[in-house]
């Protein structure tokens, strides 16, 4: 049975409408707020393709994919300010560094244990390293770099949502739970004084943002230039690793560009990056056959659970060993599992006003490190397996 809509223009309209709805729903509708735009976009894509509303492949999909993935990576990384990172105290940086170590060890353990039981298991392990250091955007970028199939990407995102969301909800309640738990206070006595937590200005994290069409033009121009340079660099590598080299080049060049003052002054690049990423996430949904997805979902979820669970407890153990204040630990974990803005929301909700900006920076660090670490762990696992 052929899909109802085949026209290139109509398909592009449908994809754009799904992206718009995903953003609107995550802001206005309670059910979709917890899911977020990425999961909403991919889920609607899966529904549409399995109801035969749209085809699973079309030339316009390739055209969108060729640009949106790379451009979104660049735009999100244009927020990396190394000077701002260096101003952080040692403890939150250490907490984030230990999170990266923990996820690398957890991915190696889970990959060696279960990667052979899942199609493209070594790729999934690398993707989860990206996800649990910098969020779902890293998962998608690494999956694309490793040339993971559409079903693998969809299963990875589904399992990531199923395992990661409950953890983040628990961490949102952690500040209140800590105050009431004498056992936890005894086990983890390291905490920041109230006076230090109340320092700094609390920003309206979910408020309206203002930026000009010039900011948009600059962001797109810089992103396309970095993408083309990186593709040229990747063309010198063998076909099996060319995409990985391209993504690593994009990451490196974007971080370098982000240090220049004219680039720092550009507003809205993170929002634009997520906007372009949503187009690709819709297409991931279009690639998914539900029967095929269900066949692999259980094993993929088990791999995700082992990696996430192992790294989570190892991170807690390491942070306790280094006597890191629990406020820093909570913010670092949320920044790694989800992203900086979500971590900042946790800090704001707990009235840790001085940690709001730190939380955003921790998320940016995880996002920047995730691509290197995830691709490296994936290829290491492939070599061992």
mmCIF file of C-alpha atoms in Angstrom, residues 146-334:
data_model
loop_
_atom_site.group_PDB
_atom_site.id
_atom_site.type_symbol
_atom_site.label_atom_id
_atom_site.label_comp_id
_atom_site.label_asym_id
_atom_site.label_seq_id
_atom_site.Cartn_x
_atom_site.Cartn_y
_atom_site.Cartn_z
ATOM 1 C CA UNK A 146 28.301 6.001 12.982
ATOM 2 C CA UNK A 147 25.781 5.501 10.162
ATOM 3 C CA UNK A 148 23.243 3.805 12.434
ATOM 4 C CA UNK A 149 20.018 2.614 10.808
ATOM 5 C CA UNK A 150 16.696 4.391 11.263
ATOM 6 C CA UNK A 151 15.335 1.586 13.431
ATOM 7 C CA UNK A 152 18.430 1.698 15.634
ATOM 8 C CA UNK A 153 18.078 5.455 16.085
ATOM 9 C CA UNK A 154 14.377 5.155 16.920
ATOM 10 C CA UNK A 155 14.885 2.279 19.361
ATOM 11 C CA UNK A 156 17.762 4.157 21.006
ATOM 12 C CA UNK A 157 15.660 7.302 21.484
ATOM 13 C CA UNK A 158 12.666 5.315 22.778
ATOM 14 C CA UNK A 159 14.759 3.431 25.340
ATOM 15 C CA UNK A 160 16.590 6.614 26.310
ATOM 16 C CA UNK A 161 13.277 8.315 27.014
ATOM 17 C CA UNK A 162 11.881 5.333 28.953
ATOM 18 C CA UNK A 163 14.975 5.036 31.166
ATOM 19 C CA UNK A 164 16.131 8.663 31.359
ATOM 20 C CA UNK A 165 12.826 10.430 32.060
ATOM 21 C CA UNK A 166 12.085 8.637 35.391
ATOM 22 C CA UNK A 167 15.642 9.385 36.534
ATOM 23 C CA UNK A 168 15.275 13.092 35.795
ATOM 24 C CA UNK A 169 11.923 13.211 37.617
ATOM 25 C CA UNK A 170 13.571 11.613 40.659
ATOM 26 C CA UNK A 171 16.393 14.159 40.499
ATOM 27 C CA UNK A 172 13.864 17.013 40.342
ATOM 28 C CA UNK A 173 12.514 15.819 43.707
ATOM 29 C CA UNK A 174 15.980 15.178 45.160
ATOM 30 C CA UNK A 175 16.489 18.605 46.843
ATOM 31 C CA UNK A 176 13.261 18.254 48.846
ATOM 32 C CA UNK A 177 13.963 14.602 49.612
ATOM 33 C CA UNK A 178 17.458 15.420 50.878
ATOM 34 C CA UNK A 179 16.077 17.949 53.378
ATOM 35 C CA UNK A 180 13.735 15.315 54.852
ATOM 36 C CA UNK A 181 16.089 12.334 54.805
ATOM 37 C CA UNK A 182 18.314 12.098 57.874
ATOM 38 C CA UNK A 183 19.882 8.940 56.441
ATOM 39 C CA UNK A 184 20.882 10.690 53.230
ATOM 40 C CA UNK A 185 22.226 13.687 55.136
ATOM 41 C CA UNK A 186 24.318 11.315 57.251
ATOM 42 C CA UNK A 187 25.575 9.354 54.231
ATOM 43 C CA UNK A 188 26.211 12.510 52.160
ATOM 44 C CA UNK A 189 27.064 15.294 54.637
ATOM 45 C CA UNK A 190 28.675 17.543 52.027
ATOM 46 C CA UNK A 191 26.435 20.468 51.147
ATOM 47 C CA UNK A 192 26.769 24.143 50.221
ATOM 48 C CA UNK A 193 25.853 26.814 52.806
ATOM 49 C CA UNK A 194 22.521 28.531 52.259
ATOM 50 C CA UNK A 195 24.202 31.924 51.862
ATOM 51 C CA UNK A 196 26.296 30.669 48.928
ATOM 52 C CA UNK A 197 23.294 29.097 47.198
ATOM 53 C CA UNK A 198 21.344 32.360 47.294
ATOM 54 C CA UNK A 199 24.068 34.401 45.612
ATOM 55 C CA UNK A 200 23.534 35.546 42.023
ATOM 56 C CA UNK A 201 20.515 36.579 40.002
ATOM 57 C CA UNK A 202 17.828 34.113 39.017
ATOM 58 C CA UNK A 203 16.925 34.448 35.358
ATOM 59 C CA UNK A 204 13.597 33.616 33.802
ATOM 60 C CA UNK A 205 14.749 30.460 32.065
ATOM 61 C CA UNK A 206 11.514 29.830 30.224
ATOM 62 C CA UNK A 207 10.814 33.441 29.265
ATOM 63 C CA UNK A 208 10.624 34.982 25.810
ATOM 64 C CA UNK A 209 13.887 35.531 23.950
ATOM 65 C CA UNK A 210 14.730 38.316 21.533
ATOM 66 C CA UNK A 211 17.122 38.074 18.598
ATOM 67 C CA UNK A 212 17.206 39.578 15.141
ATOM 68 C CA UNK A 213 17.076 38.171 11.619
ATOM 69 C CA UNK A 214 20.761 39.157 11.381
ATOM 70 C CA UNK A 215 21.522 36.689 14.186
ATOM 71 C CA UNK A 216 19.736 33.988 12.190
ATOM 72 C CA UNK A 217 21.657 34.850 9.023
ATOM 73 C CA UNK A 218 25.007 34.839 10.833
ATOM 74 C CA UNK A 219 24.298 31.518 12.544
ATOM 75 C CA UNK A 220 23.316 29.803 9.310
ATOM 76 C CA UNK A 221 26.291 31.231 7.393
ATOM 77 C CA UNK A 222 28.808 30.141 10.032
ATOM 78 C CA UNK A 223 27.177 26.714 10.373
ATOM 79 C CA UNK A 224 27.223 26.018 6.628
ATOM 80 C CA UNK A 225 30.844 27.176 6.313
ATOM 81 C CA UNK A 226 31.993 24.907 9.147
ATOM 82 C CA UNK A 227 29.979 21.990 7.730
ATOM 83 C CA UNK A 228 31.563 22.282 4.287
ATOM 84 C CA UNK A 229 35.092 22.572 5.695
ATOM 85 C CA UNK A 230 34.478 19.535 7.913
ATOM 86 C CA UNK A 231 33.064 17.491 5.039
ATOM 87 C CA UNK A 232 36.184 18.320 3.039
ATOM 88 C CA UNK A 233 38.359 17.116 5.926
ATOM 89 C CA UNK A 234 36.255 13.952 6.255
ATOM 90 C CA UNK A 235 36.638 13.206 2.538
ATOM 91 C CA UNK A 236 40.304 12.341 3.098
ATOM 92 C CA UNK A 237 39.373 9.482 5.464
ATOM 93 C CA UNK A 238 38.204 6.018 4.450
ATOM 94 C CA UNK A 239 34.474 5.597 3.822
ATOM 95 C CA UNK A 240 33.966 3.582 7.021
ATOM 96 C CA UNK A 241 35.068 6.469 9.281
ATOM 97 C CA UNK A 242 34.470 9.518 7.080
ATOM 98 C CA UNK A 243 31.211 10.509 8.815
ATOM 99 C CA UNK A 244 32.828 10.174 12.247
ATOM 100 C CA UNK A 245 35.786 12.335 11.172
ATOM 101 C CA UNK A 246 33.356 14.900 9.766
ATOM 102 C CA UNK A 247 31.365 15.101 13.024
ATOM 103 C CA UNK A 248 34.536 15.379 15.119
ATOM 104 C CA UNK A 249 35.813 18.124 12.792
ATOM 105 C CA UNK A 250 32.503 19.959 13.099
ATOM 106 C CA UNK A 251 32.698 19.711 16.882
ATOM 107 C CA UNK A 252 36.276 20.996 17.012
ATOM 108 C CA UNK A 253 35.834 23.851 14.528
ATOM 109 C CA UNK A 254 32.567 24.947 16.171
ATOM 110 C CA UNK A 255 34.193 25.138 19.608
ATOM 111 C CA UNK A 256 37.088 27.153 18.151
ATOM 112 C CA UNK A 257 34.713 29.542 16.363
ATOM 113 C CA UNK A 258 32.652 29.985 19.531
ATOM 114 C CA UNK A 259 35.610 31.605 21.323
ATOM 115 C CA UNK A 260 35.651 34.684 19.048
ATOM 116 C CA UNK A 261 33.766 37.735 20.310
ATOM 117 C CA UNK A 262 31.652 38.337 17.146
ATOM 118 C CA UNK A 263 30.387 34.737 17.377
ATOM 119 C CA UNK A 264 29.711 35.017 21.108
ATOM 120 C CA UNK A 265 27.498 38.035 20.411
ATOM 121 C CA UNK A 266 25.194 36.054 18.098
ATOM 122 C CA UNK A 267 21.904 35.279 19.824
ATOM 123 C CA UNK A 268 19.566 32.342 19.352
ATOM 124 C CA UNK A 269 22.006 29.764 17.976
ATOM 125 C CA UNK A 270 20.962 27.102 20.514
ATOM 126 C CA UNK A 271 17.277 27.550 19.648
ATOM 127 C CA UNK A 272 18.037 27.414 15.920
ATOM 128 C CA UNK A 273 20.155 24.309 16.430
ATOM 129 C CA UNK A 274 17.284 22.508 18.123
ATOM 130 C CA UNK A 275 14.908 23.706 15.400
ATOM 131 C CA UNK A 276 17.024 22.123 12.647
ATOM 132 C CA UNK A 277 17.570 18.986 14.740
ATOM 133 C CA UNK A 278 13.794 18.496 14.979
ATOM 134 C CA UNK A 279 13.560 18.169 11.184
ATOM 135 C CA UNK A 280 15.953 15.230 11.292
ATOM 136 C CA UNK A 281 14.166 13.667 14.274
ATOM 137 C CA UNK A 282 10.899 13.692 12.296
ATOM 138 C CA UNK A 283 12.724 11.830 9.520
ATOM 139 C CA UNK A 284 14.018 9.292 12.049
ATOM 140 C CA UNK A 285 10.389 8.591 12.856
ATOM 141 C CA UNK A 286 9.613 8.196 9.155
ATOM 142 C CA UNK A 287 12.281 5.466 8.898
ATOM 143 C CA UNK A 288 10.731 3.284 11.594
ATOM 144 C CA UNK A 289 8.618 0.210 11.097
ATOM 145 C CA UNK A 290 6.782 -0.540 14.360
ATOM 146 C CA UNK A 291 6.947 -4.375 13.964
ATOM 147 C CA UNK A 292 10.707 -4.207 13.407
ATOM 148 C CA UNK A 293 11.122 -1.723 16.247
ATOM 149 C CA UNK A 294 9.260 -3.942 18.733
ATOM 150 C CA UNK A 295 11.496 -6.885 17.908
ATOM 151 C CA UNK A 296 14.573 -4.993 19.070
ATOM 152 C CA UNK A 297 13.084 -2.710 21.743
ATOM 153 C CA UNK A 298 13.495 -5.051 24.725
ATOM 154 C CA UNK A 299 17.173 -5.771 24.156
ATOM 155 C CA UNK A 300 17.907 -2.130 23.383
ATOM 156 C CA UNK A 301 16.105 -1.022 26.572
ATOM 157 C CA UNK A 302 18.101 -3.562 28.589
ATOM 158 C CA UNK A 303 21.369 -2.267 27.130
ATOM 159 C CA UNK A 304 20.305 1.308 27.897
ATOM 160 C CA UNK A 305 19.322 0.379 31.470
ATOM 161 C CA UNK A 306 22.629 -1.381 32.170
ATOM 162 C CA UNK A 307 24.676 1.516 30.776
ATOM 163 C CA UNK A 308 22.629 4.208 32.508
ATOM 164 C CA UNK A 309 22.350 2.324 35.829
ATOM 165 C CA UNK A 310 26.029 1.383 35.983
ATOM 166 C CA UNK A 311 27.240 4.883 35.151
ATOM 167 C CA UNK A 312 24.764 6.500 37.574
ATOM 168 C CA UNK A 313 25.891 4.491 40.596
ATOM 169 C CA UNK A 314 29.556 4.754 39.639
ATOM 170 C CA UNK A 315 29.182 8.532 39.359
ATOM 171 C CA UNK A 316 27.605 8.717 42.811
ATOM 172 C CA UNK A 317 30.372 6.554 44.257
ATOM 173 C CA UNK A 318 33.119 8.708 42.732
ATOM 174 C CA UNK A 319 31.491 11.978 43.818
ATOM 175 C CA UNK A 320 31.104 10.647 47.370
ATOM 176 C CA UNK A 321 34.751 9.591 47.345
ATOM 177 C CA UNK A 322 35.818 13.099 46.317
ATOM 178 C CA UNK A 323 33.447 14.689 48.870
ATOM 179 C CA UNK A 324 31.572 16.802 46.324
ATOM 180 C CA UNK A 325 28.588 18.773 47.614
ATOM 181 C CA UNK A 326 25.336 17.087 46.700
ATOM 182 C CA UNK A 327 23.964 20.240 44.990
ATOM 183 C CA UNK A 328 26.786 20.072 42.450
ATOM 184 C CA UNK A 329 26.235 16.342 42.006
ATOM 185 C CA UNK A 330 22.516 16.720 41.270
ATOM 186 C CA UNK A 331 23.107 19.546 38.783
ATOM 187 C CA UNK A 332 25.893 17.615 37.034
ATOM 188 C CA UNK A 333 23.823 14.442 36.698
ATOM 189 C CA UNK A 334 20.821 16.271 35.209
#
